[in-house]
Coordinates of C-alpha atoms in Angstrom, one line a residue:
M1 CA -28.8 4.6 -56.5
R2 CA -27.8 6.8 -53.6
R3 CA -29.0 10.4 -53.6
L4 CA -26.7 13.3 -52.6
C5 CA -28.7 15.4 -50.2
A6 CA -29.2 18.8 -51.9
L7 CA -31.5 20.3 -49.4
L8 CA -29.3 23.3 -48.4
V9 CA -28.2 26.1 -50.6
F10 CA -24.7 25.5 -52.0
S11 CA -23.6 29.0 -51.0
L12 CA -24.0 27.9 -47.4
L13 CA -22.9 24.2 -47.7
I14 CA -20.4 22.5 -50.0
L15 CA -19.7 18.8 -49.6
T16 CA -16.6 17.2 -51.2
S17 CA -14.2 14.4 -50.8
V18 CA -10.7 15.2 -49.5
E19 CA -7.5 13.1 -49.7
I20 CA -6.7 12.0 -46.2
A21 CA -5.3 8.6 -45.3
R22 CA -7.9 6.1 -44.1
A23 CA -7.5 4.4 -40.7
E24 CA -5.5 1.2 -40.7
W25 CA -7.4 -1.1 -38.3
V26 CA -8.2 -4.4 -40.0
N27 CA -10.2 -7.5 -39.1
N28 CA -8.4 -9.7 -36.6
G29 CA -5.9 -7.1 -35.7
V30 CA -2.9 -5.1 -36.8
P31 CA 0.5 -6.9 -36.5
L32 CA 2.9 -5.2 -34.1
A33 CA 5.7 -7.9 -34.0
V34 CA 6.0 -10.5 -36.8
A35 CA 9.7 -10.9 -36.9
G36 CA 9.8 -14.7 -37.7
S37 CA 10.6 -15.4 -34.1
Y38 CA 8.6 -16.0 -30.9
S39 CA 6.9 -12.8 -29.7
F40 CA 4.7 -12.3 -26.7
A41 CA 2.7 -9.4 -25.5
D42 CA 3.7 -8.6 -21.9
A43 CA 2.2 -5.2 -21.2
C44 CA -0.1 -2.6 -22.8
V45 CA -0.5 1.0 -21.6
S46 CA -2.3 4.1 -22.9
D47 CA -0.2 6.7 -24.8
G48 CA -2.6 9.4 -23.7
A49 CA -3.5 10.2 -27.3
G50 CA -6.0 7.5 -28.2
G51 CA -3.5 4.8 -28.9
A52 CA -1.3 2.5 -26.8
I53 CA 2.2 1.3 -26.2
V54 CA 2.6 -2.5 -26.2
V55 CA 5.7 -4.1 -24.6
I56 CA 6.9 -7.3 -26.4
T57 CA 9.3 -10.1 -25.4
D58 CA 10.9 -11.4 -28.5
S59 CA 13.5 -14.1 -29.4
R60 CA 14.6 -12.6 -32.8
N61 CA 18.2 -12.2 -31.5
G62 CA 18.4 -15.8 -30.2
N63 CA 17.5 -15.0 -26.6
Y64 CA 14.5 -13.2 -25.3
D65 CA 14.8 -9.4 -25.4
V66 CA 12.4 -6.6 -24.7
F67 CA 10.9 -4.4 -27.4
A68 CA 8.0 -1.9 -27.6
Q69 CA 5.7 -0.6 -30.3
R70 CA 3.2 2.3 -30.2
I71 CA 0.0 2.1 -32.2
D72 CA -2.1 5.2 -32.7
G73 CA -5.9 5.5 -32.4
L74 CA -6.3 5.0 -36.2
G75 CA -4.4 1.7 -36.1
V76 CA -1.1 2.8 -37.5
P77 CA 2.1 1.5 -35.8
Q78 CA 4.3 4.6 -35.0
W79 CA 7.7 3.2 -34.3
T80 CA 10.3 0.9 -35.9
V81 CA 8.8 -2.1 -37.7
N82 CA 8.4 -4.9 -35.1
G83 CA 9.2 -2.5 -32.3
V84 CA 12.0 -0.4 -30.9
T85 CA 14.6 -2.2 -28.8
I86 CA 14.3 -1.6 -25.0
S87 CA 16.9 -4.2 -24.0
A88 CA 19.0 -6.6 -26.1
A89 CA 21.4 -7.5 -23.4
A90 CA 23.0 -11.0 -23.1
S91 CA 20.8 -13.9 -22.0
D92 CA 17.0 -13.5 -21.4
Q93 CA 14.9 -10.5 -20.5
T94 CA 11.3 -11.6 -19.6
G95 CA 8.3 -10.8 -17.5
A96 CA 8.1 -7.1 -18.6
V97 CA 5.7 -4.7 -16.9
A98 CA 5.0 -1.1 -17.9
V99 CA 3.2 2.1 -16.9
S100 CA 2.6 5.4 -18.6
D101 CA 5.1 8.1 -18.1
G102 CA 2.4 10.8 -18.4
A103 CA 4.0 12.3 -21.5
G104 CA 3.0 9.8 -24.2
G105 CA 5.7 7.3 -23.4
A106 CA 6.2 4.5 -20.9
V107 CA 8.4 3.2 -18.1
I108 CA 9.2 -0.5 -18.6
A109 CA 10.7 -2.9 -16.1
W110 CA 11.7 -6.6 -16.5
A111 CA 13.5 -9.6 -15.0
D112 CA 17.0 -9.9 -16.5
T113 CA 19.5 -12.8 -16.5
R114 CA 22.5 -11.0 -18.0
S115 CA 24.4 -11.7 -14.8
G116 CA 23.3 -15.3 -14.5
A117 CA 20.4 -14.8 -12.1
Y118 CA 17.3 -12.8 -12.4
D119 CA 17.8 -9.1 -11.6
I120 CA 15.5 -6.1 -12.1
Y121 CA 16.2 -3.6 -14.9
V122 CA 14.1 -0.6 -16.1
R123 CA 14.0 1.8 -19.0
R124 CA 11.9 4.6 -20.3
V125 CA 10.7 5.1 -23.9
N126 CA 9.3 8.4 -25.0
A127 CA 6.4 9.2 -27.3
A128 CA 8.6 9.3 -30.4
G129 CA 9.9 5.8 -29.7
T130 CA 13.3 6.8 -28.4
A131 CA 14.6 4.6 -25.7
L132 CA 16.0 6.8 -22.9
W133 CA 18.4 6.2 -20.0
T134 CA 21.2 3.6 -20.0
A135 CA 21.4 1.4 -23.0
N136 CA 19.7 -2.0 -22.2
G137 CA 18.3 -0.5 -19.1
V138 CA 19.1 0.8 -15.6
A139 CA 19.8 -1.7 -12.9
L140 CA 17.1 -1.4 -10.2
C141 CA 18.1 -4.4 -8.2
T142 CA 21.1 -6.7 -8.7
A143 CA 21.1 -8.3 -5.3
T144 CA 22.1 -12.0 -4.9
G145 CA 19.5 -14.6 -5.6
E146 CA 16.5 -14.3 -7.9
Q147 CA 14.2 -11.3 -8.3
L148 CA 10.9 -12.2 -10.2
N149 CA 7.2 -11.5 -10.5
L150 CA 7.3 -7.7 -11.1
S151 CA 4.5 -5.2 -10.7
I152 CA 4.7 -1.5 -11.5
A153 CA 2.9 1.8 -10.7
S154 CA 3.5 5.4 -11.7
D155 CA 5.2 7.8 -9.3
G156 CA 3.1 10.6 -10.7
A157 CA 6.2 12.4 -12.0
G158 CA 7.4 10.5 -15.1
G159 CA 9.0 7.7 -13.2
A160 CA 7.8 4.5 -11.6
I161 CA 7.7 2.3 -8.5
V162 CA 8.5 -1.3 -9.1
A163 CA 7.8 -4.2 -6.7
W164 CA 9.0 -7.8 -7.0
Q165 CA 9.5 -11.0 -5.0
D166 CA 13.1 -11.5 -3.9
L167 CA 15.2 -14.5 -2.9
R168 CA 18.3 -12.7 -1.7
S169 CA 17.9 -14.3 1.7
G170 CA 18.6 -17.7 0.0
T171 CA 15.9 -19.4 2.1
S172 CA 12.5 -17.8 1.4
W173 CA 10.8 -15.2 -0.8
D174 CA 10.5 -11.6 0.4
V175 CA 8.9 -8.5 -1.2
Y176 CA 11.0 -5.5 -2.2
A177 CA 10.3 -2.3 -4.1
R178 CA 12.2 0.6 -5.6
R179 CA 11.5 3.8 -7.3
V180 CA 13.1 5.2 -10.5
N181 CA 12.7 8.8 -11.3
S182 CA 11.9 10.4 -14.7
T183 CA 15.6 10.8 -15.5
G184 CA 16.4 7.1 -14.9
T185 CA 18.0 7.6 -11.5
P186 CA 17.1 4.8 -9.0
Q187 CA 15.8 6.2 -5.7
W188 CA 15.5 4.8 -2.2
T189 CA 17.7 2.1 -0.7
A190 CA 20.2 0.4 -3.0
N191 CA 18.6 -2.8 -4.4
G192 CA 15.3 -1.9 -3.0
V193 CA 13.3 -1.2 0.2
A194 CA 12.3 -4.3 2.1
V195 CA 8.5 -4.3 2.2
C196 CA 8.3 -7.7 3.8
A197 CA 11.4 -9.7 4.8
L198 CA 10.5 -12.2 7.6
A199 CA 13.2 -14.9 7.9
G200 CA 12.1 -18.3 6.8
L201 CA 8.6 -17.2 5.7
S202 CA 7.4 -16.8 2.1
A203 CA 6.0 -13.5 0.9
N204 CA 5.4 -13.4 -2.9
S205 CA 3.3 -12.3 -5.9
P206 CA 3.3 -8.6 -5.0
V207 CA 0.9 -6.1 -6.8
V208 CA 1.3 -2.4 -6.5
V209 CA -0.8 0.7 -7.2
A210 CA 0.0 4.4 -6.9
D211 CA -1.2 6.2 -3.8
G212 CA -1.6 9.5 -5.6
A213 CA 1.1 11.2 -3.4
G214 CA 4.3 9.9 -5.1
G215 CA 4.3 6.6 -3.2
A216 CA 2.5 3.3 -3.5
I217 CA 0.4 0.7 -1.8
L218 CA 1.4 -3.0 -2.2
A219 CA -0.4 -6.2 -1.5
W220 CA 1.0 -9.8 -1.5
T221 CA 0.5 -13.4 -0.4
D222 CA 2.2 -14.1 2.9
S223 CA 2.6 -17.4 4.9
R224 CA 3.7 -16.0 8.2
A225 CA 0.6 -17.5 9.9
G226 CA 1.2 -20.9 8.5
N227 CA -1.2 -20.6 5.5
A228 CA -1.2 -18.1 2.7
D229 CA -2.9 -14.8 3.7
I230 CA -3.1 -11.3 2.2
Y231 CA -1.0 -8.4 3.6
V232 CA -0.6 -4.8 2.5
Q233 CA 1.9 -1.9 3.0
R234 CA 2.2 1.7 2.0
L235 CA 5.5 3.3 1.0
N236 CA 5.7 7.1 0.8
A237 CA 7.5 9.0 -1.9
S238 CA 10.8 8.6 0.0
G239 CA 10.3 4.8 0.2
T240 CA 9.6 4.7 3.9
P241 CA 7.0 2.1 5.0
Q242 CA 4.0 3.9 6.5
W243 CA 2.2 1.1 8.3
A244 CA 3.3 -1.8 10.6
A245 CA 6.7 -3.4 9.9
N246 CA 6.4 -6.1 7.3
G247 CA 2.8 -5.1 6.5
V248 CA -0.7 -5.1 7.8
A249 CA -2.9 -8.2 7.6
M250 CA -5.7 -7.6 5.2
C251 CA -7.1 -11.2 5.4
S252 CA -5.9 -13.9 7.7
A253 CA -8.9 -16.2 7.5
A254 CA -8.6 -20.0 7.6
N255 CA -7.0 -21.9 4.7
T256 CA -5.5 -20.2 1.6
Q257 CA -5.9 -16.6 0.4
A258 CA -3.9 -15.8 -2.8
G259 CA -3.9 -14.1 -6.2
A260 CA -4.2 -10.5 -4.9
R261 CA -5.3 -7.9 -7.4
I262 CA -5.2 -4.2 -6.5
A263 CA -6.9 -1.0 -7.6
S264 CA -6.8 2.6 -6.3
D265 CA -9.7 3.8 -4.3
G266 CA -9.0 7.4 -5.4
A267 CA -8.4 8.5 -1.8
A268 CA -4.8 7.4 -1.1
G269 CA -6.0 3.9 -0.3
A270 CA -6.7 0.8 -2.3
I271 CA -9.1 -2.1 -2.9
V272 CA -7.7 -5.6 -3.1
A273 CA -9.5 -8.7 -4.4
W274 CA -8.3 -12.3 -4.0
E275 CA -9.2 -16.0 -4.2
D276 CA -10.2 -17.3 -0.8
A277 CA -10.5 -21.0 0.3
R278 CA -11.9 -20.4 3.8
S279 CA -15.0 -22.3 2.9
G280 CA -13.1 -25.3 1.4
T281 CA -13.4 -24.1 -2.3
Y282 CA -12.1 -20.9 -3.8
D283 CA -14.4 -17.9 -3.6
I284 CA -13.8 -14.2 -4.3
Y285 CA -13.3 -11.7 -1.5
A286 CA -12.3 -8.0 -1.4
Q287 CA -11.2 -5.5 1.2
R288 CA -10.5 -1.8 1.2
V289 CA -7.5 -0.4 3.0
L290 CA -7.5 3.3 3.9
S291 CA -4.6 5.7 3.6
A292 CA -3.6 5.2 7.3
G293 CA -3.6 1.4 7.0
S294 CA -6.9 0.5 8.6
M295 CA -9.4 -1.8 7.0
A296 CA -12.6 -0.1 5.9
W297 CA -14.9 -3.2 5.6
T298 CA -15.6 -6.4 7.4
A299 CA -12.7 -8.1 9.1
N300 CA -11.0 -10.5 6.6
G301 CA -12.9 -9.0 3.7
N302 CA -16.3 -8.9 2.1
A303 CA -17.5 -11.8 -0.1
L304 CA -18.1 -10.9 -3.7
C305 CA -18.9 -14.5 -4.8
T306 CA -19.4 -17.7 -2.8
A307 CA -21.2 -19.6 -5.5
A308 CA -20.8 -23.4 -5.9
D309 CA -17.5 -24.8 -7.1
A310 CA -14.4 -22.7 -7.6
Q311 CA -13.9 -19.1 -8.6
A312 CA -10.3 -18.1 -9.5
N313 CA -8.0 -15.9 -11.6
S314 CA -9.6 -12.5 -10.8
S315 CA -8.9 -9.1 -12.3
I316 CA -9.9 -5.7 -11.0
A317 CA -10.5 -2.2 -12.2
S318 CA -11.4 1.0 -10.3
D319 CA -14.9 2.3 -10.8
G320 CA -13.8 5.9 -10.4
A321 CA -16.1 6.4 -7.4
G322 CA -14.1 4.8 -4.6
G323 CA -15.1 1.3 -5.4
A324 CA -14.0 -1.4 -7.9
I325 CA -15.2 -3.9 -10.5
V326 CA -13.8 -7.5 -10.1
M327 CA -14.1 -10.2 -12.7
W328 CA -13.2 -13.9 -12.3
Q329 CA -13.3 -17.4 -13.8
D330 CA -16.2 -19.3 -12.4
Q331 CA -17.2 -23.0 -12.5
R332 CA -20.7 -22.8 -10.9
N333 CA -22.2 -24.1 -14.2
G334 CA -20.4 -27.4 -14.1
G335 CA -17.8 -28.4 -16.7
D336 CA -17.6 -25.1 -18.5
V337 CA -15.5 -22.2 -17.1
D338 CA -17.4 -18.9 -17.4
L339 CA -16.7 -15.3 -16.5
F340 CA -18.6 -13.4 -13.8
A341 CA -18.1 -9.9 -12.4
Q342 CA -19.2 -7.9 -9.4
R343 CA -19.0 -4.2 -8.4
V344 CA -18.2 -3.3 -4.9
N345 CA -18.8 0.3 -3.8
S346 CA -16.7 2.4 -1.4
F347 CA -18.6 1.1 1.6
G348 CA -18.0 -2.6 0.7
A349 CA -21.5 -3.4 -0.6
A350 CA -21.8 -5.6 -3.7
T351 CA -24.1 -3.6 -6.0
W352 CA -24.9 -6.1 -8.7
D353 CA -26.6 -9.5 -8.6
Y354 CA -25.9 -11.9 -5.7
D355 CA -22.7 -13.8 -6.6
G356 CA -22.1 -11.5 -9.6
V357 CA -23.4 -11.1 -13.1
A358 CA -22.4 -13.3 -16.1
V359 CA -20.0 -11.6 -18.4
C360 CA -19.8 -14.6 -20.7
A361 CA -21.4 -18.0 -20.0
T362 CA -21.3 -19.7 -23.4
I363 CA -19.8 -23.1 -24.2
G364 CA -16.2 -23.9 -23.6
T365 CA -13.7 -22.1 -21.4
Q366 CA -13.7 -18.3 -21.0
G367 CA -10.7 -16.6 -19.4
P368 CA -8.4 -15.7 -17.9
G369 CA -9.3 -12.1 -18.7
T370 CA -8.5 -8.5 -17.9
L371 CA -10.5 -5.4 -17.1
V372 CA -10.1 -1.8 -18.2
P373 CA -12.1 1.1 -16.7
D374 CA -14.5 2.7 -19.2
G375 CA -14.4 6.1 -17.6
S376 CA -18.2 6.0 -16.8
G377 CA -18.3 3.7 -13.8
G378 CA -18.1 0.5 -15.8
A379 CA -15.4 -1.5 -17.4
I380 CA -14.5 -3.3 -20.6
A381 CA -13.5 -7.0 -20.2
L382 CA -11.3 -9.0 -22.5
W383 CA -10.6 -12.7 -22.3
E384 CA -9.4 -15.9 -24.0
D385 CA -12.3 -17.9 -25.4
D386 CA -12.3 -21.4 -26.8
R387 CA -16.0 -21.6 -27.8
S388 CA -14.9 -22.3 -31.4
G389 CA -12.5 -25.0 -30.5
T390 CA -9.4 -22.8 -30.7
G391 CA -8.4 -19.9 -28.5
D392 CA -9.9 -16.6 -29.6
I393 CA -10.1 -13.2 -28.0
Y394 CA -13.5 -11.7 -27.0
A395 CA -14.6 -8.5 -25.2
Q396 CA -17.6 -7.2 -23.4
A397 CA -18.6 -3.8 -22.0
I398 CA -20.0 -3.9 -18.5
G399 CA -22.1 -0.9 -17.6
A400 CA -22.0 0.8 -14.2
A401 CA -25.3 -1.0 -13.2
G402 CA -23.9 -4.4 -14.2
V403 CA -25.7 -4.6 -17.5
M404 CA -23.8 -6.0 -20.5
R405 CA -23.8 -3.3 -23.2
W406 CA -22.6 -5.3 -26.2
Q407 CA -23.7 -8.4 -27.9
Y408 CA -24.6 -11.3 -25.6
D409 CA -21.6 -13.4 -24.6
G410 CA -19.2 -10.8 -26.0
M411 CA -17.9 -9.3 -29.3
P412 CA -15.0 -11.0 -31.2
V413 CA -11.7 -9.1 -31.0
C414 CA -9.8 -11.8 -32.9
T415 CA -11.0 -15.1 -34.3
A416 CA -8.0 -15.8 -36.6
A417 CA -6.7 -19.3 -37.2
R418 CA -5.0 -21.3 -34.4
D419 CA -4.8 -19.7 -30.9
Q420 CA -4.7 -16.3 -29.4
Y421 CA -3.5 -15.8 -25.8
T422 CA -3.2 -13.4 -22.9
P423 CA -5.2 -10.4 -23.9
L424 CA -4.0 -7.1 -22.6
A425 CA -5.7 -3.7 -22.9
A426 CA -5.5 0.0 -22.3
P427 CA -8.2 2.7 -22.4
D428 CA -8.3 4.8 -25.6
G429 CA -9.6 7.9 -23.8
S430 CA -13.0 7.8 -25.5
G431 CA -14.6 4.8 -23.7
G432 CA -13.1 2.1 -25.9
V433 CA -9.9 0.1 -25.6
I434 CA -6.8 -0.8 -27.5
A435 CA -6.2 -4.6 -27.1
A436 CA -3.0 -6.5 -27.6
W437 CA -2.4 -10.3 -27.5
S438 CA 0.0 -13.1 -28.4
D439 CA -1.1 -14.8 -31.6
D440 CA -0.2 -18.2 -33.1
R441 CA -1.9 -17.8 -36.5
S442 CA 1.5 -18.2 -38.3
A443 CA 2.6 -21.1 -36.1
L444 CA 5.1 -18.8 -34.5
F445 CA 3.9 -16.5 -31.8
D446 CA 3.4 -12.9 -33.0
V447 CA 1.8 -9.8 -31.4
Y448 CA -1.3 -8.1 -32.7
A449 CA -3.5 -5.2 -31.6
Q450 CA -7.0 -4.1 -32.2
R451 CA -9.3 -1.3 -31.1
M452 CA -12.8 -2.0 -29.8
E453 CA -15.2 1.0 -30.0
P454 CA -17.3 1.8 -27.0
R455 CA -20.9 2.0 -28.3
Y456 CA -21.5 -1.5 -29.8
G457 CA -18.2 -3.2 -29.5
Y458 CA -17.2 -3.3 -33.1
W459 CA -13.5 -3.5 -34.0
G460 CA -11.6 -0.6 -35.5
R461 CA -13.1 2.9 -36.0
P462 CA -16.7 2.7 -37.2
E463 CA -17.1 6.3 -36.0
P464 CA -15.9 9.1 -38.2
T465 CA -12.9 11.0 -37.1
V466 CA -12.9 14.8 -37.5
V467 CA -9.3 15.8 -38.4
S468 CA -9.7 19.5 -38.8
A469 CA -12.1 22.5 -38.4
E470 CA -11.1 25.9 -39.5
D471 CA -12.3 29.2 -40.8
N472 CA -13.2 29.3 -44.4
P473 CA -10.5 31.6 -45.9
A474 CA -11.1 34.8 -47.8
D475 CA -14.8 35.1 -47.2
Q476 CA -17.2 37.5 -45.5
G477 CA -17.4 35.1 -42.5
G478 CA -20.2 32.9 -41.5
K479 CA -18.6 29.6 -42.6
V480 CA -16.1 27.1 -41.5
I481 CA -14.6 24.0 -43.2
L482 CA -14.8 20.6 -41.5
R483 CA -12.8 17.6 -42.7
W484 CA -13.3 14.0 -41.4
L485 CA -12.0 10.5 -42.0
S486 CA -14.8 8.2 -43.0
S487 CA -16.1 5.3 -40.9
Q488 CA -14.2 2.1 -41.5
R489 CA -17.5 0.6 -42.3
D490 CA -17.9 3.0 -45.3
R491 CA -15.9 1.1 -47.8
Y492 CA -16.4 -1.2 -50.8
D493 CA -15.6 -4.3 -48.8
N494 CA -17.7 -3.3 -45.8
P495 CA -20.6 -1.2 -47.2
A496 CA -22.4 -0.7 -43.9
I497 CA -22.8 3.1 -43.8
S498 CA -25.5 5.0 -45.6
N499 CA -24.9 8.6 -44.6
Y500 CA -23.3 11.0 -42.2
S501 CA -25.2 13.7 -40.3
V502 CA -23.4 16.9 -39.2
W503 CA -24.3 18.7 -36.0
R504 CA -23.4 22.1 -34.6
S505 CA -23.5 23.5 -31.1
T506 CA -22.2 26.8 -29.7
D507 CA -21.2 28.4 -26.4
F508 CA -24.3 30.6 -26.6
V509 CA -27.2 28.3 -27.6
T510 CA -30.4 30.3 -27.2
A511 CA -33.0 29.7 -24.4
A512 CA -35.5 28.8 -27.1
A513 CA -33.2 26.1 -28.4
R514 CA -32.6 24.7 -25.0
A515 CA -36.4 24.4 -24.5
G516 CA -36.7 22.7 -27.8
T517 CA -39.1 25.3 -29.2
A518 CA -36.6 26.4 -31.9
A519 CA -36.7 23.0 -33.7
S520 CA -39.3 21.3 -35.8
L521 CA -37.8 17.9 -34.6
V522 CA -36.3 17.3 -31.2
V523 CA -34.4 13.9 -31.0
Q524 CA -32.6 12.0 -28.3
D525 CA -30.5 10.1 -30.8
P526 CA -29.2 11.1 -34.3
L527 CA -30.7 7.9 -35.6
D528 CA -34.1 9.7 -35.3
V529 CA -33.2 12.2 -38.0
P530 CA -34.2 10.8 -41.5
S531 CA -31.5 10.7 -44.1
D532 CA -33.7 12.9 -46.4
F533 CA -34.6 15.3 -43.6
A534 CA -35.0 19.0 -44.7
G535 CA -36.3 20.7 -41.6
T536 CA -34.8 22.0 -38.4
A537 CA -33.7 19.4 -35.8
L538 CA -32.3 19.6 -32.3
W539 CA -30.4 16.8 -30.6
E540 CA -30.7 16.8 -26.9
R541 CA -27.7 14.9 -25.7
A542 CA -26.5 14.0 -22.2
G543 CA -23.4 15.9 -21.2
A544 CA -21.0 16.0 -18.2
N545 CA -22.8 19.1 -16.8
G546 CA -26.3 18.4 -17.9
P547 CA -28.1 18.3 -21.3
E548 CA -26.3 19.5 -24.4
Y549 CA -28.1 20.8 -27.5
W550 CA -26.9 20.2 -31.0
E551 CA -28.4 21.6 -34.2
W552 CA -28.6 19.5 -37.3
I553 CA -26.7 21.0 -40.2
A554 CA -26.8 18.5 -43.1
N555 CA -26.8 14.9 -44.2
Q556 CA -24.1 13.6 -46.5
D557 CA -24.6 10.3 -48.4
A558 CA -21.7 7.8 -48.0
F559 CA -19.8 7.0 -51.2
Y560 CA -17.0 4.7 -49.9
M561 CA -14.7 7.7 -49.7
A562 CA -11.7 7.8 -47.5
S563 CA -12.7 11.2 -46.2
Y564 CA -15.2 14.0 -46.6
S565 CA -15.3 17.8 -46.1
L566 CA -18.1 20.2 -45.5
T567 CA -18.3 24.0 -45.6
A568 CA -20.7 24.6 -42.7
P569 CA -22.6 27.7 -41.6
T570 CA -21.9 29.3 -38.2
R571 CA -24.3 31.3 -36.1
Q572 CA -22.1 34.4 -35.9
D573 CA -18.5 35.5 -36.5
S574 CA -15.8 35.8 -33.9
V575 CA -15.5 39.5 -32.8
G576 CA -13.7 41.4 -30.1
G577 CA -15.0 40.3 -26.7
N578 CA -16.8 37.3 -28.1
P579 CA -14.9 34.5 -29.8
A580 CA -18.2 32.8 -30.7
I581 CA -16.7 29.3 -30.4
H582 CA -18.7 26.7 -32.3
Y583 CA -18.6 22.9 -31.8
F584 CA -19.2 20.2 -34.4
K585 CA -19.8 16.5 -34.5
V586 CA -20.2 14.1 -37.3
V587 CA -22.3 10.9 -37.0
A588 CA -22.1 7.9 -39.2
H589 CA -25.4 6.1 -39.8
E590 CA -25.6 2.4 -40.7
S591 CA -27.1 1.1 -44.0
D592 CA -29.5 -1.4 -42.5
Y593 CA -33.2 -0.4 -42.4
P594 CA -34.5 0.4 -39.9
Q595 CA -31.3 2.0 -38.7
T596 CA -30.4 0.8 -35.2
R597 CA -26.8 1.8 -35.0
A598 CA -24.9 5.1 -35.4
W599 CA -21.4 6.2 -34.4
E600 CA -20.5 9.7 -33.4
S601 CA -17.2 11.5 -33.8
G602 CA -15.5 13.4 -31.0
T603 CA -16.2 17.1 -30.6
V604 CA -14.2 19.7 -32.5
S605 CA -14.2 23.4 -31.9
T606 CA -13.6 26.3 -34.3
Y607 CA -14.9 29.8 -35.2
S608 CA -15.5 31.9 -38.3
V609 CA -14.2 35.4 -39.0
D610 CA -14.7 38.0 -41.8
N611 CA -11.2 38.1 -43.2
L612 CA -11.7 40.1 -46.4
A613 CA -10.1 43.5 -46.4
P614 CA -12.7 46.3 -46.9
A615 CA -12.9 47.8 -50.4
A616 CA -11.4 51.2 -50.9
P617 CA -14.0 53.9 -50.3
L618 CA -15.2 55.7 -53.5
F619 CA -14.9 59.4 -54.2
L620 CA -12.4 59.9 -51.4
T621 CA -10.5 63.2 -51.4
A622 CA -7.9 64.4 -49.0
Q623 CA -5.6 67.4 -48.5
R624 CA -2.6 68.0 -46.3
A625 CA -3.0 70.4 -43.4
G626 CA -0.3 72.2 -41.6

């Protein structure tokens, strides 16, 4: 039988259950579009608040239209069931791309056949799920011929820059781009700026990334030299090309270079990775282009992988330090297709194992996949995986040093019946990701989503979520009330949590506490504090600006509650000139013995005040003077 920790005096500490809704993530994902039609996940972007916006192409109206759904960090869809309509124009709308608008919404662009040929349309949806601008979208390009293969980047001001391959010439593909501002007004040249338009030569498959100054850098595959090469161009905020007309050669080595992927270098330049057949089989190369258009590394790029057999279908993510992480499908091990990755720093040096580290090398085919930066120099990878005989979705966290942080060969995101395809992901702002994918479990394609937490790679929210911290009302000060949602592993059908520990820090931690002399137990991990601990403990935790010190307050046994609350002591009250801000965390501890896993909440701040009116003084006398 579980014991409720009663080691602190109840006048200082009161532990109760409170009625707050439990998070909604479920095993194998939350449905976002299950309309009895064919639904496909086309794009996934962060909502800036721990959740994501997923863009969906759906045939519920008889043709393919564009919809969007927002899911919050607790796993609750926020908008209309099966998604809000972005465009339901005649004929098909497909190939949607999206980027955050910086205000909790997204700008979405797609290829649209309402006129008979593919054109480019765009629309913005705000954080509340209201589709803005012209109904069914603003026309960004309605030139003759086909416009396809879109890529999108933020303009940094609530709008977006869209690039595409364009057949208006009638004879060969060109690359065009156009900006739409935050109010839905197209900018630049009507029907787009020609990025590369060489008569009779093919330029296609553009990718684009923001340059940080309102413009963008584009890369594409280009056949002007007779074989496919990689070219780049920068457009400023006015849409004016900044480098050589029709682009600068990034790689013009022998044979084919294709499949460009692009990431910002954080300094108005970009890093591009591609598949390269100069050796006779496809390898992975990369190059950095600086803001002025010059190449920073070896001519024709630096090799990231030249292992035996073919490497293809790469993905890329910025490492936040001027370099990038690149992942690809790899056949070096014979019949199976595995996933490998490499980090290249800002100087072009590959920093992990020669030819890359194995992200997943189990049986079957892994990939294609996608990468999302983890905010700490690493990335989280997601991919299609058929190790079980059907297509599932798996994920792995790759540390900044190239070490896999989760279970060997990845953690399952979705292993539902039948096949799951095309995983997409967006960072959740706390080191994890929100994943979305197309799902065939119902024999009709639907769209599902799942969160993967950052520490061990479990689905959902195994960490507690502090939802409020406030002064305890009508007291003499010295106490605050914390309320938190329980771990999703603290439930009857998933009894994996034994207890919660509660920790306090302040903006005036004493020198003695910093030195560890004020504690009977100094720990590097909350797991080191026993569930029946009754002493004084100090948690020394790595912070952004050096060590942080957190004081243990209490342990609370887990009872499968949806939520808990705690009346916790503070060091001192807020007074004039000193707000005495206090910070709290709650940590969920697993049930297994010995405990090897714990999940910490985010940090919440609050303060206490003495808010009781003073009693009337006794034996007071007064008289009127004058």
